[in-house]
Amino acid sequence: NELYSERQLNSALGITSGETYNEEDLQKGLYERAQSLYMYRGYIYRNIIPEISPIVKDSIDVHLSVIENQKVYVRNVNISGNTRTRENVIRRELKLYPGDVFSRQKLIRSQREVWILNYFGNVVPDVIPVDDENVDLEITVEEKSSERANLNVGYTKEYGMTGGGGIEFMNFRGLGQRFVISASTGLSGGST
């Protein structure tokens, strides 16, 4: 291990010397935290292998064998599932671009930024290995309706019956722009 010190890896594992061994905690520490450290920096082909050996009757040693391999770069970013929203509206929210070093953190942030647009019911990123040095990213989105309509009716002594309505397009023509049109009127009075 060259990227992270023994102390950093032990901290990521969340297991300390002298505590009761729990296989589930070890696996969780390995796959959710220790290996994620490497994925944040582009080392998705890293391999951390725990070697467990008994030392006395009631104690074991856990030794981690770390193979870091090399950094991986993003070759292509493909977007699918967008039936209304234009691709550039999605791409401008992404934090990873072709040629960048892959980063799990940036991929998660990209997913969150596309989700926040509120045009999609689901946003699913996928990492597709190409070779030892490159991956493609596949961002699959599911469009959802983002239009709203409203109607209102009321009565006032001054205007009598009043009413109005409007429609709001949150993703007008798939351009990621908001367009609102509304009108209201009083039947025995003037327009407002």
PDB file of C-alpha atoms in Angstrom:
ATOM      1  CA  ASN A   1       0.000   0.000   0.000  1.00  0.00           C
ATOM      2  CA  GLU A   2       1.511   3.261  -1.191  1.00  0.00           C
ATOM      3  CA  LEU A   3      -1.526   5.550  -1.482  1.00  0.00           C
ATOM      4  CA  TYR A   4      -2.766   5.078   2.066  1.00  0.00           C
ATOM      5  CA  SER A   5      -0.839   4.346   5.225  1.00  0.00           C
ATOM      6  CA  GLU A   6      -1.508   1.354   7.462  1.00  0.00           C
ATOM      7  CA  ARG A   7      -3.090   3.732   9.980  1.00  0.00           C
ATOM      8  CA  GLN A   8      -5.497   5.151   7.351  1.00  0.00           C
ATOM      9  CA  LEU A   9      -6.542   1.678   6.187  1.00  0.00           C
ATOM     10  CA  ASN A  10      -7.041   0.473   9.764  1.00  0.00           C
ATOM     11  CA  SER A  11      -9.154   3.544  10.462  1.00  0.00           C
ATOM     12  CA  ALA A  12     -11.275   2.848   7.364  1.00  0.00           C
ATOM     13  CA  LEU A  13     -11.774  -0.755   8.465  1.00  0.00           C
ATOM     14  CA  GLY A  14     -13.176   0.423  11.774  1.00  0.00           C
ATOM     15  CA  ILE A  15     -11.670  -2.523  13.649  1.00  0.00           C
ATOM     16  CA  THR A  16      -9.266  -2.040  16.531  1.00  0.00           C
ATOM     17  CA  SER A  17      -6.819  -4.373  18.209  1.00  0.00           C
ATOM     18  CA  GLY A  18      -8.288  -6.289  21.127  1.00  0.00           C
ATOM     19  CA  GLU A  19     -11.947  -6.217  20.059  1.00  0.00           C
ATOM     20  CA  THR A  20     -14.065  -9.300  19.349  1.00  0.00           C
ATOM     21  CA  TYR A  21     -13.747 -10.499  15.762  1.00  0.00           C
ATOM     22  CA  ASN A  22     -16.862 -10.120  13.623  1.00  0.00           C
ATOM     23  CA  GLU A  23     -16.727 -11.300   9.988  1.00  0.00           C
ATOM     24  CA  GLU A  24     -19.614  -9.006   8.969  1.00  0.00           C
ATOM     25  CA  ASP A  25     -17.879  -5.926  10.402  1.00  0.00           C
ATOM     26  CA  LEU A  26     -14.651  -6.851   8.608  1.00  0.00           C
ATOM     27  CA  GLN A  27     -16.405  -7.292   5.249  1.00  0.00           C
ATOM     28  CA  LYS A  28     -18.353  -4.044   5.696  1.00  0.00           C
ATOM     29  CA  GLY A  29     -15.156  -2.154   6.543  1.00  0.00           C
ATOM     30  CA  LEU A  30     -13.352  -3.664   3.552  1.00  0.00           C
ATOM     31  CA  TYR A  31     -15.985  -3.152   0.882  1.00  0.00           C
ATOM     32  CA  GLU A  32     -17.796  -0.025   2.042  1.00  0.00           C
ATOM     33  CA  ARG A  33     -14.916   2.009   3.413  1.00  0.00           C
ATOM     34  CA  ALA A  34     -11.379   0.750   2.671  1.00  0.00           C
ATOM     35  CA  GLN A  35     -11.961  -0.071  -0.997  1.00  0.00           C
ATOM     36  CA  SER A  36     -13.951   3.154  -1.440  1.00  0.00           C
ATOM     37  CA  LEU A  37     -10.828   5.123  -0.478  1.00  0.00           C
ATOM     38  CA  TYR A  38      -9.129   3.770  -3.586  1.00  0.00           C
ATOM     39  CA  MET A  39     -12.175   4.283  -5.803  1.00  0.00           C
ATOM     40  CA  TYR A  40     -12.257   7.970  -4.833  1.00  0.00           C
ATOM     41  CA  ARG A  41      -8.808   8.342  -6.390  1.00  0.00           C
ATOM     42  CA  GLY A  42      -9.363   6.307  -9.552  1.00  0.00           C
ATOM     43  CA  TYR A  43      -8.029   2.916  -8.464  1.00  0.00           C
ATOM     44  CA  ILE A  44     -11.094   0.796  -9.215  1.00  0.00           C
ATOM     45  CA  TYR A  45      -9.080  -2.362  -9.951  1.00  0.00           C
ATOM     46  CA  ARG A  46      -7.520  -2.374  -6.494  1.00  0.00           C
ATOM     47  CA  ASN A  47      -7.704  -5.545  -4.476  1.00  0.00           C
ATOM     48  CA  ILE A  48      -7.602  -5.781  -0.697  1.00  0.00           C
ATOM     49  CA  ILE A  49      -7.404  -9.348   0.545  1.00  0.00           C
ATOM     50  CA  PRO A  50      -7.725 -10.079   4.277  1.00  0.00           C
ATOM     51  CA  GLU A  51      -5.494 -12.874   5.547  1.00  0.00           C
ATOM     52  CA  ILE A  52      -6.654 -14.213   8.909  1.00  0.00           C
ATOM     53  CA  SER A  53      -4.310 -16.330  10.993  1.00  0.00           C
ATOM     54  CA  PRO A  54      -4.741 -17.640  14.559  1.00  0.00           C
ATOM     55  CA  ILE A  55      -1.940 -16.641  16.944  1.00  0.00           C
ATOM     56  CA  VAL A  56      -3.156 -18.147  20.216  1.00  0.00           C
ATOM     57  CA  LYS A  57      -6.234 -20.021  21.368  1.00  0.00           C
ATOM     58  CA  ASP A  58      -8.513 -16.966  21.542  1.00  0.00           C
ATOM     59  CA  SER A  59      -6.797 -14.453  19.246  1.00  0.00           C
ATOM     60  CA  ILE A  60      -6.250 -13.901  15.541  1.00  0.00           C
ATOM     61  CA  ASP A  61      -4.233 -11.559  13.376  1.00  0.00           C
ATOM     62  CA  VAL A  62      -5.814  -9.864  10.386  1.00  0.00           C
ATOM     63  CA  HIS A  63      -3.293  -8.933   7.728  1.00  0.00           C
ATOM     64  CA  LEU A  64      -4.379  -7.029   4.624  1.00  0.00           C
ATOM     65  CA  SER A  65      -2.672  -7.741   1.340  1.00  0.00           C
ATOM     66  CA  VAL A  66      -3.153  -4.665  -0.869  1.00  0.00           C
ATOM     67  CA  ILE A  67      -2.759  -4.607  -4.647  1.00  0.00           C
ATOM     68  CA  GLU A  68      -3.355  -1.036  -5.830  1.00  0.00           C
ATOM     69  CA  ASN A  69      -2.846  -1.456  -9.612  1.00  0.00           C
ATOM     70  CA  GLN A  70      -3.039   1.785 -11.652  1.00  0.00           C
ATOM     71  CA  LYS A  71      -5.385   4.724 -12.020  1.00  0.00           C
ATOM     72  CA  VAL A  72      -8.346   4.367 -14.342  1.00  0.00           C
ATOM     73  CA  TYR A  73      -9.602   7.118 -16.641  1.00  0.00           C
ATOM     74  CA  VAL A  74     -13.059   7.897 -18.020  1.00  0.00           C
ATOM     75  CA  ARG A  75     -13.149   7.141 -21.751  1.00  0.00           C
ATOM     76  CA  ASN A  76     -16.794   7.962 -22.612  1.00  0.00           C
ATOM     77  CA  VAL A  77     -19.891   9.207 -20.792  1.00  0.00           C
ATOM     78  CA  ASN A  78     -23.104   7.827 -22.325  1.00  0.00           C
ATOM     79  CA  ILE A  79     -26.570   9.064 -21.356  1.00  0.00           C
ATOM     80  CA  SER A  80     -29.727   7.078 -22.044  1.00  0.00           C
ATOM     81  CA  GLY A  81     -33.402   7.155 -21.145  1.00  0.00           C
ATOM     82  CA  ASN A  82     -33.871  10.887 -21.712  1.00  0.00           C
ATOM     83  CA  THR A  83     -36.925  11.094 -23.926  1.00  0.00           C
ATOM     84  CA  ARG A  84     -37.723  14.790 -23.337  1.00  0.00           C
ATOM     85  CA  THR A  85     -34.722  16.344 -21.636  1.00  0.00           C
ATOM     86  CA  ARG A  86     -31.883  17.271 -23.943  1.00  0.00           C
ATOM     87  CA  GLU A  87     -28.567  15.603 -23.308  1.00  0.00           C
ATOM     88  CA  ASN A  88     -26.662  18.860 -22.692  1.00  0.00           C
ATOM     89  CA  VAL A  89     -29.023  19.672 -19.763  1.00  0.00           C
ATOM     90  CA  ILE A  90     -27.883  16.428 -18.084  1.00  0.00           C
ATOM     91  CA  ARG A  91     -24.207  16.757 -19.091  1.00  0.00           C
ATOM     92  CA  ARG A  92     -23.847  20.203 -17.528  1.00  0.00           C
ATOM     93  CA  GLU A  93     -24.651  18.639 -14.123  1.00  0.00           C
ATOM     94  CA  LEU A  94     -21.973  15.921 -14.412  1.00  0.00           C
ATOM     95  CA  LYS A  95     -18.713  16.208 -12.493  1.00  0.00           C
ATOM     96  CA  LEU A  96     -16.826  13.553 -14.527  1.00  0.00           C
ATOM     97  CA  TYR A  97     -15.792  14.053 -18.143  1.00  0.00           C
ATOM     98  CA  PRO A  98     -13.924  11.956 -20.725  1.00  0.00           C
ATOM     99  CA  GLY A  99     -10.212  12.043 -19.901  1.00  0.00           C
ATOM    100  CA  ASP A 100     -10.743  12.569 -16.158  1.00  0.00           C
ATOM    101  CA  VAL A 101      -9.390  10.168 -13.564  1.00  0.00           C
ATOM    102  CA  PHE A 102     -12.342   8.102 -12.366  1.00  0.00           C
ATOM    103  CA  SER A 103     -13.633   9.149  -8.935  1.00  0.00           C
ATOM    104  CA  ARG A 104     -16.443   7.381  -7.118  1.00  0.00           C
ATOM    105  CA  GLN A 105     -17.084  10.570  -5.141  1.00  0.00           C
ATOM    106  CA  LYS A 106     -17.559  12.614  -8.346  1.00  0.00           C
ATOM    107  CA  LEU A 107     -19.811   9.916  -9.808  1.00  0.00           C
ATOM    108  CA  ILE A 108     -22.059   9.987  -6.732  1.00  0.00           C
ATOM    109  CA  ARG A 109     -22.102  13.795  -6.816  1.00  0.00           C
ATOM    110  CA  SER A 110     -23.024  13.729 -10.528  1.00  0.00           C
ATOM    111  CA  GLN A 111     -25.907  11.377  -9.802  1.00  0.00           C
ATOM    112  CA  ARG A 112     -27.130  13.679  -7.032  1.00  0.00           C
ATOM    113  CA  GLU A 113     -26.886  16.822  -9.210  1.00  0.00           C
ATOM    114  CA  VAL A 114     -28.890  15.216 -12.042  1.00  0.00           C
ATOM    115  CA  TRP A 115     -31.460  13.973  -9.495  1.00  0.00           C
ATOM    116  CA  ILE A 116     -31.829  17.490  -8.015  1.00  0.00           C
ATOM    117  CA  LEU A 117     -33.010  18.786 -11.413  1.00  0.00           C
ATOM    118  CA  ASN A 118     -36.283  17.045 -10.473  1.00  0.00           C
ATOM    119  CA  TYR A 119     -36.949  15.990 -14.086  1.00  0.00           C
ATOM    120  CA  PHE A 120     -36.269  12.303 -13.449  1.00  0.00           C
ATOM    121  CA  GLY A 121     -37.881   9.563 -11.394  1.00  0.00           C
ATOM    122  CA  ASN A 122     -34.595   7.660 -11.261  1.00  0.00           C
ATOM    123  CA  VAL A 123     -30.928   8.278 -12.092  1.00  0.00           C
ATOM    124  CA  VAL A 124     -28.706   5.181 -12.295  1.00  0.00           C
ATOM    125  CA  PRO A 125     -24.963   5.480 -12.977  1.00  0.00           C
ATOM    126  CA  ASP A 126     -23.007   2.421 -14.129  1.00  0.00           C
ATOM    127  CA  VAL A 127     -19.278   1.902 -14.577  1.00  0.00           C
ATOM    128  CA  ILE A 128     -18.386  -0.291 -17.554  1.00  0.00           C
ATOM    129  CA  PRO A 129     -14.769  -1.540 -17.685  1.00  0.00           C
ATOM    130  CA  VAL A 130     -13.127  -1.089 -21.093  1.00  0.00           C
ATOM    131  CA  ASP A 131      -9.557  -2.171 -20.368  1.00  0.00           C
ATOM    132  CA  ASP A 132      -6.966  -1.922 -17.569  1.00  0.00           C
ATOM    133  CA  GLU A 133      -6.788   1.869 -17.871  1.00  0.00           C
ATOM    134  CA  ASN A 134     -10.254   3.022 -19.003  1.00  0.00           C
ATOM    135  CA  VAL A 135     -13.927   2.807 -18.118  1.00  0.00           C
ATOM    136  CA  ASP A 136     -17.090   4.090 -19.743  1.00  0.00           C
ATOM    137  CA  LEU A 137     -19.833   5.673 -17.658  1.00  0.00           C
ATOM    138  CA  GLU A 138     -23.456   4.928 -18.471  1.00  0.00           C
ATOM    139  CA  ILE A 139     -25.975   7.330 -16.923  1.00  0.00           C
ATOM    140  CA  THR A 140     -29.527   5.984 -17.302  1.00  0.00           C
ATOM    141  CA  VAL A 141     -32.394   8.306 -16.431  1.00  0.00           C
ATOM    142  CA  GLU A 142     -36.151   7.812 -16.229  1.00  0.00           C
ATOM    143  CA  GLU A 143     -38.138  10.889 -17.214  1.00  0.00           C
ATOM    144  CA  LYS A 144     -41.038  11.972 -15.041  1.00  0.00           C
ATOM    145  CA  SER A 145     -43.743  14.530 -15.586  1.00  0.00           C
ATOM    146  CA  SER A 146     -42.671  17.923 -14.313  1.00  0.00           C
ATOM    147  CA  GLU A 147     -45.587  20.031 -15.532  1.00  0.00           C
ATOM    148  CA  ARG A 148     -48.140  21.485 -13.159  1.00  0.00           C
ATOM    149  CA  ALA A 149     -51.529  23.066 -13.724  1.00  0.00           C
ATOM    150  CA  ASN A 150     -53.727  24.999 -11.333  1.00  0.00           C
ATOM    151  CA  LEU A 151     -57.242  26.370 -11.309  1.00  0.00           C
ATOM    152  CA  ASN A 152     -58.890  28.591  -8.736  1.00  0.00           C
ATOM    153  CA  VAL A 153     -62.370  29.914  -8.200  1.00  0.00           C
ATOM    154  CA  GLY A 154     -63.553  32.370  -5.590  1.00  0.00           C
ATOM    155  CA  TYR A 155     -66.151  34.929  -4.703  1.00  0.00           C
ATOM    156  CA  THR A 156     -65.665  38.439  -3.348  1.00  0.00           C
ATOM    157  CA  LYS A 157     -68.181  41.153  -2.671  1.00  0.00           C
ATOM    158  CA  GLU A 158     -66.229  43.631  -4.758  1.00  0.00           C
ATOM    159  CA  TYR A 159     -65.627  41.489  -7.879  1.00  0.00           C
ATOM    160  CA  GLY A 160     -68.233  38.755  -7.566  1.00  0.00           C
ATOM    161  CA  MET A 161     -67.021  35.461  -9.021  1.00  0.00           C
ATOM    162  CA  THR A 162     -63.285  35.327  -9.583  1.00  0.00           C
ATOM    163  CA  GLY A 163     -61.172  32.657 -11.144  1.00  0.00           C
ATOM    164  CA  GLY A 164     -57.975  31.878 -12.807  1.00  0.00           C
ATOM    165  CA  GLY A 165     -55.585  29.223 -13.827  1.00  0.00           C
ATOM    166  CA  GLY A 166     -52.131  28.563 -14.976  1.00  0.00           C
ATOM    167  CA  ILE A 167     -49.665  26.014 -16.210  1.00  0.00           C
ATOM    168  CA  GLU A 168     -46.023  25.599 -15.323  1.00  0.00           C
ATOM    169  CA  PHE A 169     -43.422  23.728 -17.368  1.00  0.00           C
ATOM    170  CA  MET A 170     -40.375  22.942 -15.214  1.00  0.00           C
ATOM    171  CA  ASN A 171     -38.399  21.534 -18.168  1.00  0.00           C
ATOM    172  CA  PHE A 172     -39.758  23.574 -21.063  1.00  0.00           C
ATOM    173  CA  ARG A 173     -39.020  21.902 -24.409  1.00  0.00           C
ATOM    174  CA  GLY A 174     -36.400  19.730 -22.689  1.00  0.00           C
ATOM    175  CA  LEU A 175     -34.055  22.698 -22.273  1.00  0.00           C
ATOM    176  CA  GLY A 176     -34.048  22.729 -18.478  1.00  0.00           C
ATOM    177  CA  GLN A 177     -35.832  26.082 -18.390  1.00  0.00           C
ATOM    178  CA  ARG A 178     -38.938  27.024 -16.409  1.00  0.00           C
ATOM    179  CA  PHE A 179     -41.925  28.515 -18.262  1.00  0.00           C
ATOM    180  CA  VAL A 180     -45.052  29.706 -16.412  1.00  0.00           C
ATOM    181  CA  ILE A 181     -48.220  31.230 -17.777  1.00  0.00           C
ATOM    182  CA  SER A 182     -51.214  32.163 -15.623  1.00  0.00           C
ATOM    183  CA  ALA A 183     -54.225  34.412 -15.685  1.00  0.00           C
ATOM    184  CA  SER A 184     -56.972  35.424 -13.296  1.00  0.00           C
ATOM    185  CA  THR A 185     -60.068  37.534 -13.632  1.00  0.00           C
ATOM    186  CA  GLY A 186     -63.092  38.777 -11.752  1.00  0.00           C
ATOM    187  CA  LEU A 187     -66.378  38.323 -13.644  1.00  0.00           C
ATOM    188  CA  SER A 188     -68.045  41.549 -12.536  1.00  0.00           C
ATOM    189  CA  GLY A 189     -64.794  43.493 -12.186  1.00  0.00           C
ATOM    190  CA  GLY A 190     -61.663  43.945 -14.221  1.00  0.00           C
ATOM    191  CA  SER A 191     -58.695  41.696 -14.863  1.00  0.00           C
ATOM    192  CA  THR A 192     -55.842  41.389 -12.352  1.00  0.00           C
TER     193      THR A 192
END
